[in-house]
Amino acid sequence: MVTKQDVAKLLREFGIKENDTVLMHSSMRSTGGVEGGCDGLIDAFREYLSEGLFIVPSHTWDRVGKENPVFDVRTTMPCTGALSTVAVQRPDGVRSLHPTHSVVAFGKRAEAFVSGEEKATSPCFPGGCWARLYDENAKILLLGVGHNRNTFIHAVDEMLDLPGRLADPIDLTVRDKDGTEYKLRYRKHGRTGSENFTNYKKPLEELGAVTYGTLGNALVYCCDARKCTEIIKYLWSKAEYNLCAEQKDIPEEYYRNYPTL
């Protein structure tokens, strides 16, 4: 059974400080059990990150779109698992007004971090929460999941303006906690190749952007948002093909001479 002390030990091993920003994708089942369940895990992160931010994705990309064009922050539930479902219902969390890729932020700066998402034009638009993880020098934890669940890589895609990543625009409505509505012209994901983001695993770990630990039975990736961004940008500057079109190792020559950060 994973305890609050186990969480603190893991975060210390990763070099995470009390004022850091941490976002976590998770498979709760992979841990083998957490004391207090999802609430207990959130409490453990909140306690450790007493001066920082803890962020849980609360995506609704499979529930909001052309056929169902309304995101209501009060009632539209996430499609990203148990931790997300609990996070959106906690009174101490602040959920962003993003129609398909919202997050729930916990901490003193939560309101400021999620502000402006009602102006989203795409899943990880420049200046939004996902892109802001770079500015925050955030750490992204993947608890029992891999890079194919690492939404931040979509933000890097949008920074690079890679072709085919976004679909044709649609009209969406976002409704906040007071019932105020915002009208958006929005582009969902197109052909992102996210199932093949695992192709980045080897270069990211070999170049020191990702380290590993365990929590209960689960393997945990700790991804440095800035280092991951710069390495992925570098790989694409060398690429002679679409790095995520299929499951395929990225050639070592693409990153053998990567400059030291």
PDB file of C-alpha atoms in Angstrom:
ATOM      1  CA  MET A   1       0.000   0.000   0.000  1.00  0.00           C
ATOM      2  CA  VAL A   2       1.474   3.349  -1.089  1.00  0.00           C
ATOM      3  CA  THR A   3       1.627   5.906   1.742  1.00  0.00           C
ATOM      4  CA  LYS A   4       2.117   9.668   1.950  1.00  0.00           C
ATOM      5  CA  GLN A   5       5.690   8.982   3.053  1.00  0.00           C
ATOM      6  CA  ASP A   6       6.314   6.907  -0.092  1.00  0.00           C
ATOM      7  CA  VAL A   7       5.178   9.818  -2.254  1.00  0.00           C
ATOM      8  CA  ALA A   8       7.466  12.253  -0.437  1.00  0.00           C
ATOM      9  CA  LYS A   9      10.402   9.849  -0.758  1.00  0.00           C
ATOM     10  CA  LEU A  10       9.857   9.512  -4.520  1.00  0.00           C
ATOM     11  CA  LEU A  11       9.645  13.267  -5.054  1.00  0.00           C
ATOM     12  CA  ARG A  12      12.830  13.819  -3.049  1.00  0.00           C
ATOM     13  CA  GLU A  13      14.597  11.173  -5.134  1.00  0.00           C
ATOM     14  CA  PHE A  14      13.582  13.046  -8.267  1.00  0.00           C
ATOM     15  CA  GLY A  15      15.000  16.262  -6.814  1.00  0.00           C
ATOM     16  CA  ILE A  16      11.577  17.921  -6.775  1.00  0.00           C
ATOM     17  CA  LYS A  17      11.292  20.848  -4.372  1.00  0.00           C
ATOM     18  CA  GLU A  18       8.328  22.156  -2.374  1.00  0.00           C
ATOM     19  CA  ASN A  19       7.870  25.123  -4.749  1.00  0.00           C
ATOM     20  CA  ASP A  20       8.052  23.158  -8.008  1.00  0.00           C
ATOM     21  CA  THR A  21       5.303  22.624 -10.562  1.00  0.00           C
ATOM     22  CA  VAL A  22       4.409  18.973 -11.113  1.00  0.00           C
ATOM     23  CA  LEU A  23       1.865  17.520 -13.538  1.00  0.00           C
ATOM     24  CA  MET A  24       1.017  13.831 -13.371  1.00  0.00           C
ATOM     25  CA  HIS A  25      -0.601  11.410 -15.791  1.00  0.00           C
ATOM     26  CA  SER A  26      -1.547   8.236 -13.949  1.00  0.00           C
ATOM     27  CA  SER A  27      -2.836   4.712 -13.908  1.00  0.00           C
ATOM     28  CA  MET A  28      -3.949   4.300 -10.317  1.00  0.00           C
ATOM     29  CA  ARG A  29      -4.394   0.566 -10.785  1.00  0.00           C
ATOM     30  CA  SER A  30      -0.694   0.175 -11.587  1.00  0.00           C
ATOM     31  CA  THR A  31       0.377   1.167  -8.054  1.00  0.00           C
ATOM     32  CA  GLY A  32      -1.238  -1.813  -6.369  1.00  0.00           C
ATOM     33  CA  GLY A  33      -3.148   0.441  -3.985  1.00  0.00           C
ATOM     34  CA  VAL A  34      -2.759   3.878  -2.393  1.00  0.00           C
ATOM     35  CA  GLU A  35      -3.654   4.775   1.187  1.00  0.00           C
ATOM     36  CA  GLY A  36      -6.732   6.978   0.938  1.00  0.00           C
ATOM     37  CA  GLY A  37      -7.198   6.194  -2.759  1.00  0.00           C
ATOM     38  CA  CYS A  38      -7.180   9.054  -5.254  1.00  0.00           C
ATOM     39  CA  ASP A  39      -7.882  11.646  -2.564  1.00  0.00           C
ATOM     40  CA  GLY A  40      -5.003  10.301  -0.510  1.00  0.00           C
ATOM     41  CA  LEU A  41      -2.615  10.589  -3.456  1.00  0.00           C
ATOM     42  CA  ILE A  42      -3.692  14.162  -4.210  1.00  0.00           C
ATOM     43  CA  ASP A  43      -3.330  15.065  -0.527  1.00  0.00           C
ATOM     44  CA  ALA A  44       0.191  13.608  -0.492  1.00  0.00           C
ATOM     45  CA  PHE A  45       1.274  15.695  -3.480  1.00  0.00           C
ATOM     46  CA  ARG A  46      -0.417  18.813  -2.125  1.00  0.00           C
ATOM     47  CA  GLU A  47       1.334  18.442   1.229  1.00  0.00           C
ATOM     48  CA  TYR A  48       4.762  17.970  -0.351  1.00  0.00           C
ATOM     49  CA  LEU A  49       4.318  20.765  -2.923  1.00  0.00           C
ATOM     50  CA  SER A  50       3.274  23.209  -0.219  1.00  0.00           C
ATOM     51  CA  GLU A  51       4.605  26.249  -2.107  1.00  0.00           C
ATOM     52  CA  GLY A  52       4.219  24.876  -5.629  1.00  0.00           C
ATOM     53  CA  LEU A  53       1.584  23.505  -7.985  1.00  0.00           C
ATOM     54  CA  PHE A  54       0.218  20.005  -8.443  1.00  0.00           C
ATOM     55  CA  ILE A  55      -1.645  19.528 -11.713  1.00  0.00           C
ATOM     56  CA  VAL A  56      -3.890  16.670 -12.860  1.00  0.00           C
ATOM     57  CA  PRO A  57      -5.083  16.408 -16.491  1.00  0.00           C
ATOM     58  CA  SER A  58      -8.879  16.273 -16.855  1.00  0.00           C
ATOM     59  CA  HIS A  59      -9.246  15.800 -20.612  1.00  0.00           C
ATOM     60  CA  THR A  60     -12.630  15.666 -22.348  1.00  0.00           C
ATOM     61  CA  TRP A  61     -11.498  15.250 -25.962  1.00  0.00           C
ATOM     62  CA  ASP A  62     -13.759  12.219 -26.489  1.00  0.00           C
ATOM     63  CA  ARG A  63     -16.815  14.032 -25.043  1.00  0.00           C
ATOM     64  CA  VAL A  64     -16.621  17.476 -26.622  1.00  0.00           C
ATOM     65  CA  GLY A  65     -16.530  18.024 -30.369  1.00  0.00           C
ATOM     66  CA  LYS A  66     -18.597  18.725 -33.437  1.00  0.00           C
ATOM     67  CA  GLU A  67     -21.457  16.441 -32.333  1.00  0.00           C
ATOM     68  CA  ASN A  68     -21.414  17.623 -28.719  1.00  0.00           C
ATOM     69  CA  PRO A  69     -19.961  21.152 -28.853  1.00  0.00           C
ATOM     70  CA  VAL A  70     -20.387  22.295 -25.226  1.00  0.00           C
ATOM     71  CA  PHE A  71     -17.875  22.019 -22.382  1.00  0.00           C
ATOM     72  CA  ASP A  72     -19.381  22.873 -18.998  1.00  0.00           C
ATOM     73  CA  VAL A  73     -16.706  23.043 -16.300  1.00  0.00           C
ATOM     74  CA  ARG A  74     -19.321  22.041 -13.689  1.00  0.00           C
ATOM     75  CA  THR A  75     -20.660  18.900 -15.359  1.00  0.00           C
ATOM     76  CA  THR A  76     -18.419  17.675 -18.210  1.00  0.00           C
ATOM     77  CA  MET A  77     -16.492  14.792 -16.684  1.00  0.00           C
ATOM     78  CA  PRO A  78     -13.013  13.741 -17.790  1.00  0.00           C
ATOM     79  CA  CYS A  79     -12.083  10.691 -19.835  1.00  0.00           C
ATOM     80  CA  THR A  80      -8.637  10.291 -18.301  1.00  0.00           C
ATOM     81  CA  GLY A  81      -9.194   7.903 -15.421  1.00  0.00           C
ATOM     82  CA  ALA A  82      -9.919   7.735 -11.715  1.00  0.00           C
ATOM     83  CA  LEU A  83      -7.523  10.418 -10.477  1.00  0.00           C
ATOM     84  CA  SER A  84      -8.938  12.969 -12.925  1.00  0.00           C
ATOM     85  CA  THR A  85     -12.523  12.131 -11.984  1.00  0.00           C
ATOM     86  CA  VAL A  86     -11.791  12.698  -8.302  1.00  0.00           C
ATOM     87  CA  ALA A  87      -9.683  15.824  -8.949  1.00  0.00           C
ATOM     88  CA  VAL A  88     -12.445  17.710 -10.802  1.00  0.00           C
ATOM     89  CA  GLN A  89     -14.815  17.224  -7.856  1.00  0.00           C
ATOM     90  CA  ARG A  90     -12.481  18.499  -5.142  1.00  0.00           C
ATOM     91  CA  PRO A  91     -13.236  21.991  -3.787  1.00  0.00           C
ATOM     92  CA  ASP A  92      -9.537  22.788  -3.345  1.00  0.00           C
ATOM     93  CA  GLY A  93      -8.771  22.305  -7.057  1.00  0.00           C
ATOM     94  CA  VAL A  94      -9.194  24.839  -9.859  1.00  0.00           C
ATOM     95  CA  ARG A  95     -10.195  23.400 -13.219  1.00  0.00           C
ATOM     96  CA  SER A  96      -9.203  25.226 -16.387  1.00  0.00           C
ATOM     97  CA  LEU A  97     -11.813  26.252 -18.965  1.00  0.00           C
ATOM     98  CA  HIS A  98     -10.234  24.333 -21.811  1.00  0.00           C
ATOM     99  CA  PRO A  99     -12.874  22.492 -23.881  1.00  0.00           C
ATOM    100  CA  THR A 100     -10.894  19.290 -24.583  1.00  0.00           C
ATOM    101  CA  HIS A 101      -7.626  19.355 -22.585  1.00  0.00           C
ATOM    102  CA  SER A 102      -8.470  20.904 -19.233  1.00  0.00           C
ATOM    103  CA  VAL A 103      -6.398  20.426 -16.092  1.00  0.00           C
ATOM    104  CA  VAL A 104      -7.097  20.706 -12.374  1.00  0.00           C
ATOM    105  CA  ALA A 105      -4.492  22.748 -10.510  1.00  0.00           C
ATOM    106  CA  PHE A 106      -3.851  22.634  -6.760  1.00  0.00           C
ATOM    107  CA  GLY A 107      -1.819  25.247  -4.906  1.00  0.00           C
ATOM    108  CA  LYS A 108      -1.552  28.939  -4.144  1.00  0.00           C
ATOM    109  CA  ARG A 109      -1.022  29.907  -7.791  1.00  0.00           C
ATOM    110  CA  ALA A 110      -3.686  27.614  -9.227  1.00  0.00           C
ATOM    111  CA  GLU A 111      -6.080  30.352 -10.370  1.00  0.00           C
ATOM    112  CA  ALA A 112      -3.326  32.259 -12.162  1.00  0.00           C
ATOM    113  CA  PHE A 113      -1.940  29.139 -13.814  1.00  0.00           C
ATOM    114  CA  VAL A 114      -5.243  28.087 -15.406  1.00  0.00           C
ATOM    115  CA  SER A 115      -6.363  31.568 -16.433  1.00  0.00           C
ATOM    116  CA  GLY A 116      -7.139  32.285 -20.087  1.00  0.00           C
ATOM    117  CA  GLU A 117      -8.035  28.754 -21.182  1.00  0.00           C
ATOM    118  CA  GLU A 118     -11.482  29.943 -22.321  1.00  0.00           C
ATOM    119  CA  LYS A 119      -9.562  31.468 -25.263  1.00  0.00           C
ATOM    120  CA  ALA A 120      -8.114  28.125 -26.401  1.00  0.00           C
ATOM    121  CA  THR A 121      -7.786  27.648 -30.156  1.00  0.00           C
ATOM    122  CA  SER A 122      -6.282  24.137 -30.050  1.00  0.00           C
ATOM    123  CA  PRO A 123      -5.404  21.428 -27.494  1.00  0.00           C
ATOM    124  CA  CYS A 124      -1.997  22.838 -26.471  1.00  0.00           C
ATOM    125  CA  PHE A 125      -2.119  26.354 -27.879  1.00  0.00           C
ATOM    126  CA  PRO A 126       0.785  28.802 -27.387  1.00  0.00           C
ATOM    127  CA  GLY A 127       0.442  30.657 -24.093  1.00  0.00           C
ATOM    128  CA  GLY A 128      -1.953  28.080 -22.628  1.00  0.00           C
ATOM    129  CA  CYS A 129      -1.523  25.758 -19.651  1.00  0.00           C
ATOM    130  CA  TRP A 130       0.274  23.020 -21.535  1.00  0.00           C
ATOM    131  CA  ALA A 131       2.774  25.368 -23.148  1.00  0.00           C
ATOM    132  CA  ARG A 132       3.167  27.135 -19.775  1.00  0.00           C
ATOM    133  CA  LEU A 133       4.695  23.980 -18.302  1.00  0.00           C
ATOM    134  CA  TYR A 134       7.862  24.901 -20.208  1.00  0.00           C
ATOM    135  CA  ASP A 135       7.896  28.378 -18.646  1.00  0.00           C
ATOM    136  CA  GLU A 136       7.343  26.840 -15.212  1.00  0.00           C
ATOM    137  CA  ASN A 137      10.288  24.457 -15.676  1.00  0.00           C
ATOM    138  CA  ALA A 138       7.764  21.808 -14.657  1.00  0.00           C
ATOM    139  CA  LYS A 139       8.309  18.139 -13.987  1.00  0.00           C
ATOM    140  CA  ILE A 140       5.869  15.754 -15.688  1.00  0.00           C
ATOM    141  CA  LEU A 141       5.352  12.432 -13.924  1.00  0.00           C
ATOM    142  CA  LEU A 142       4.038   9.417 -15.815  1.00  0.00           C
ATOM    143  CA  LEU A 143       2.738   7.008 -13.165  1.00  0.00           C
ATOM    144  CA  GLY A 144       2.277   3.566 -14.683  1.00  0.00           C
ATOM    145  CA  VAL A 145       1.912   5.004 -18.204  1.00  0.00           C
ATOM    146  CA  GLY A 146       4.323   5.879 -21.020  1.00  0.00           C
ATOM    147  CA  HIS A 147       5.028   8.744 -23.400  1.00  0.00           C
ATOM    148  CA  ASN A 148       1.974   7.815 -25.476  1.00  0.00           C
ATOM    149  CA  ARG A 149       0.044   9.444 -22.587  1.00  0.00           C
ATOM    150  CA  ASN A 150       2.395  12.426 -22.288  1.00  0.00           C
ATOM    151  CA  THR A 151       0.195  15.321 -23.413  1.00  0.00           C
ATOM    152  CA  PHE A 152       3.056  17.808 -23.080  1.00  0.00           C
ATOM    153  CA  ILE A 153       4.597  16.364 -26.257  1.00  0.00           C
ATOM    154  CA  HIS A 154       1.550  17.723 -28.094  1.00  0.00           C
ATOM    155  CA  ALA A 155       2.537  21.171 -26.808  1.00  0.00           C
ATOM    156  CA  VAL A 156       5.984  20.700 -28.335  1.00  0.00           C
ATOM    157  CA  ASP A 157       4.322  19.662 -31.617  1.00  0.00           C
ATOM    158  CA  GLU A 158       2.388  22.922 -31.597  1.00  0.00           C
ATOM    159  CA  MET A 159       5.514  24.936 -30.769  1.00  0.00           C
ATOM    160  CA  LEU A 160       7.123  23.376 -33.844  1.00  0.00           C
ATOM    161  CA  ASP A 161       3.952  23.866 -35.922  1.00  0.00           C
ATOM    162  CA  LEU A 162       4.290  20.351 -37.317  1.00  0.00           C
ATOM    163  CA  PRO A 163       2.022  19.631 -40.295  1.00  0.00           C
ATOM    164  CA  GLY A 164      -1.170  17.589 -39.909  1.00  0.00           C
ATOM    165  CA  ARG A 165      -1.269  17.867 -36.114  1.00  0.00           C
ATOM    166  CA  LEU A 166      -4.528  19.848 -36.050  1.00  0.00           C
ATOM    167  CA  ALA A 167      -7.879  19.139 -37.723  1.00  0.00           C
ATOM    168  CA  ASP A 168     -10.238  21.562 -39.472  1.00  0.00           C
ATOM    169  CA  PRO A 169     -11.799  24.234 -37.225  1.00  0.00           C
ATOM    170  CA  ILE A 170     -15.130  23.709 -35.462  1.00  0.00           C
ATOM    171  CA  ASP A 171     -17.290  25.915 -33.230  1.00  0.00           C
ATOM    172  CA  LEU A 172     -17.383  25.109 -29.510  1.00  0.00           C
ATOM    173  CA  THR A 173     -18.926  26.671 -26.421  1.00  0.00           C
ATOM    174  CA  VAL A 174     -17.251  26.797 -23.008  1.00  0.00           C
ATOM    175  CA  ARG A 175     -19.405  27.389 -19.926  1.00  0.00           C
ATOM    176  CA  ASP A 176     -17.786  28.505 -16.665  1.00  0.00           C
ATOM    177  CA  LYS A 177     -18.884  27.841 -13.049  1.00  0.00           C
ATOM    178  CA  ASP A 178     -21.241  30.841 -13.139  1.00  0.00           C
ATOM    179  CA  GLY A 179     -22.871  29.769 -16.412  1.00  0.00           C
ATOM    180  CA  THR A 180     -21.137  32.417 -18.537  1.00  0.00           C
ATOM    181  CA  GLU A 181     -20.525  31.154 -22.059  1.00  0.00           C
ATOM    182  CA  TYR A 182     -17.519  31.661 -24.319  1.00  0.00           C
ATOM    183  CA  LYS A 183     -17.634  30.911 -28.041  1.00  0.00           C
ATOM    184  CA  LEU A 184     -14.535  29.367 -29.594  1.00  0.00           C
ATOM    185  CA  ARG A 185     -13.328  28.635 -33.100  1.00  0.00           C
ATOM    186  CA  TYR A 186     -11.305  25.552 -32.293  1.00  0.00           C
ATOM    187  CA  ARG A 187      -9.115  22.912 -33.960  1.00  0.00           C
ATOM    188  CA  LYS A 188      -8.954  19.465 -32.355  1.00  0.00           C
ATOM    189  CA  HIS A 189      -6.099  17.044 -32.890  1.00  0.00           C
ATOM    190  CA  GLY A 190      -5.589  15.618 -36.353  1.00  0.00           C
ATOM    191  CA  ARG A 191      -2.913  13.039 -37.185  1.00  0.00           C
ATOM    192  CA  THR A 192      -0.638  13.468 -34.171  1.00  0.00           C
ATOM    193  CA  GLY A 193       0.995  10.034 -34.016  1.00  0.00           C
ATOM    194  CA  SER A 194       0.691  10.162 -30.220  1.00  0.00           C
ATOM    195  CA  GLU A 195       0.635   6.365 -30.002  1.00  0.00           C
ATOM    196  CA  ASN A 196       4.212   6.574 -31.307  1.00  0.00           C
ATOM    197  CA  PHE A 197       5.467   9.231 -28.875  1.00  0.00           C
ATOM    198  CA  THR A 198       7.178   6.217 -27.282  1.00  0.00           C
ATOM    199  CA  ASN A 199       9.751   6.640 -30.086  1.00  0.00           C
ATOM    200  CA  TYR A 200      11.199   9.491 -28.034  1.00  0.00           C
ATOM    201  CA  LYS A 201      11.882   7.294 -24.990  1.00  0.00           C
ATOM    202  CA  LYS A 202      15.481   6.314 -25.732  1.00  0.00           C
ATOM    203  CA  PRO A 203      16.857   9.727 -26.762  1.00  0.00           C
ATOM    204  CA  LEU A 204      15.083  11.483 -23.885  1.00  0.00           C
ATOM    205  CA  GLU A 205      16.488   9.106 -21.281  1.00  0.00           C
ATOM    206  CA  GLU A 206      19.977   8.919 -22.800  1.00  0.00           C
ATOM    207  CA  LEU A 207      20.216  12.722 -22.880  1.00  0.00           C
ATOM    208  CA  GLY A 208      19.050  13.078 -19.282  1.00  0.00           C
ATOM    209  CA  ALA A 209      15.596  14.559 -19.793  1.00  0.00           C
ATOM    210  CA  VAL A 210      13.841  11.596 -18.147  1.00  0.00           C
ATOM    211  CA  THR A 211      14.689   9.675 -14.991  1.00  0.00           C
ATOM    212  CA  TYR A 212      12.838   6.778 -13.369  1.00  0.00           C
ATOM    213  CA  GLY A 213      11.561   5.668  -9.997  1.00  0.00           C
ATOM    214  CA  THR A 214       8.830   3.480  -8.536  1.00  0.00           C
ATOM    215  CA  LEU A 215       5.701   4.090  -6.484  1.00  0.00           C
ATOM    216  CA  GLY A 216       4.226   0.889  -5.176  1.00  0.00           C
ATOM    217  CA  ASN A 217       4.175  -1.484  -8.143  1.00  0.00           C
ATOM    218  CA  ALA A 218       4.263   1.313 -10.714  1.00  0.00           C
ATOM    219  CA  LEU A 219       7.192   2.556 -12.769  1.00  0.00           C
ATOM    220  CA  VAL A 220       7.273   6.371 -12.723  1.00  0.00           C
ATOM    221  CA  TYR A 221       8.878   8.537 -15.387  1.00  0.00           C
ATOM    222  CA  CYS A 222      10.019  12.012 -14.297  1.00  0.00           C
ATOM    223  CA  CYS A 223      10.223  14.211 -17.391  1.00  0.00           C
ATOM    224  CA  ASP A 224      11.900  17.621 -17.351  1.00  0.00           C
ATOM    225  CA  ALA A 225       9.629  19.794 -19.515  1.00  0.00           C
ATOM    226  CA  ARG A 226      12.359  22.139 -20.730  1.00  0.00           C
ATOM    227  CA  LYS A 227      14.896  19.439 -21.495  1.00  0.00           C
ATOM    228  CA  CYS A 228      12.277  17.321 -23.290  1.00  0.00           C
ATOM    229  CA  THR A 229      11.252  20.322 -25.382  1.00  0.00           C
ATOM    230  CA  GLU A 230      14.762  21.208 -26.482  1.00  0.00           C
ATOM    231  CA  ILE A 231      15.668  17.599 -27.295  1.00  0.00           C
ATOM    232  CA  ILE A 232      12.513  16.979 -29.331  1.00  0.00           C
ATOM    233  CA  LYS A 233      13.068  20.241 -31.223  1.00  0.00           C
ATOM    234  CA  TYR A 234      16.631  19.136 -31.946  1.00  0.00           C
ATOM    235  CA  LEU A 235      15.504  15.708 -33.171  1.00  0.00           C
ATOM    236  CA  TRP A 236      13.067  17.301 -35.606  1.00  0.00           C
ATOM    237  CA  SER A 237      15.787  19.634 -36.877  1.00  0.00           C
ATOM    238  CA  LYS A 238      17.745  16.511 -37.887  1.00  0.00           C
ATOM    239  CA  ALA A 239      14.778  14.424 -39.033  1.00  0.00           C
ATOM    240  CA  GLU A 240      14.406  13.305 -42.626  1.00  0.00           C
ATOM    241  CA  TYR A 241      11.018  11.686 -42.000  1.00  0.00           C
ATOM    242  CA  ASN A 242       7.980  12.000 -39.680  1.00  0.00           C
ATOM    243  CA  LEU A 243       9.360  10.752 -36.362  1.00  0.00           C
ATOM    244  CA  CYS A 244       5.914   9.664 -35.102  1.00  0.00           C
ATOM    245  CA  ALA A 245       4.323   8.246 -38.255  1.00  0.00           C
ATOM    246  CA  GLU A 246       5.013   4.686 -37.099  1.00  0.00           C
ATOM    247  CA  GLN A 247       6.583   2.834 -34.204  1.00  0.00           C
ATOM    248  CA  LYS A 248      10.261   3.088 -35.068  1.00  0.00           C
ATOM    249  CA  ASP A 249      13.462   3.793 -33.148  1.00  0.00           C
ATOM    250  CA  ILE A 250      14.849   7.261 -33.776  1.00  0.00           C
ATOM    251  CA  PRO A 251      18.307   6.878 -35.349  1.00  0.00           C
ATOM    252  CA  GLU A 252      21.114   7.438 -32.867  1.00  0.00           C
ATOM    253  CA  GLU A 253      22.901   9.733 -35.318  1.00  0.00           C
ATOM    254  CA  TYR A 254      20.059  12.216 -34.860  1.00  0.00           C
ATOM    255  CA  TYR A 255      21.092  12.858 -31.261  1.00  0.00           C
ATOM    256  CA  ARG A 256      24.645  11.517 -30.877  1.00  0.00           C
ATOM    257  CA  ASN A 257      26.091  15.029 -31.062  1.00  0.00           C
ATOM    258  CA  TYR A 258      23.377  16.783 -29.074  1.00  0.00           C
ATOM    259  CA  PRO A 259      24.945  19.756 -27.237  1.00  0.00           C
ATOM    260  CA  THR A 260      25.136  19.630 -23.449  1.00  0.00           C
ATOM    261  CA  LEU A 261      22.313  21.591 -21.804  1.00  0.00           C
TER     262      LEU A 261
END
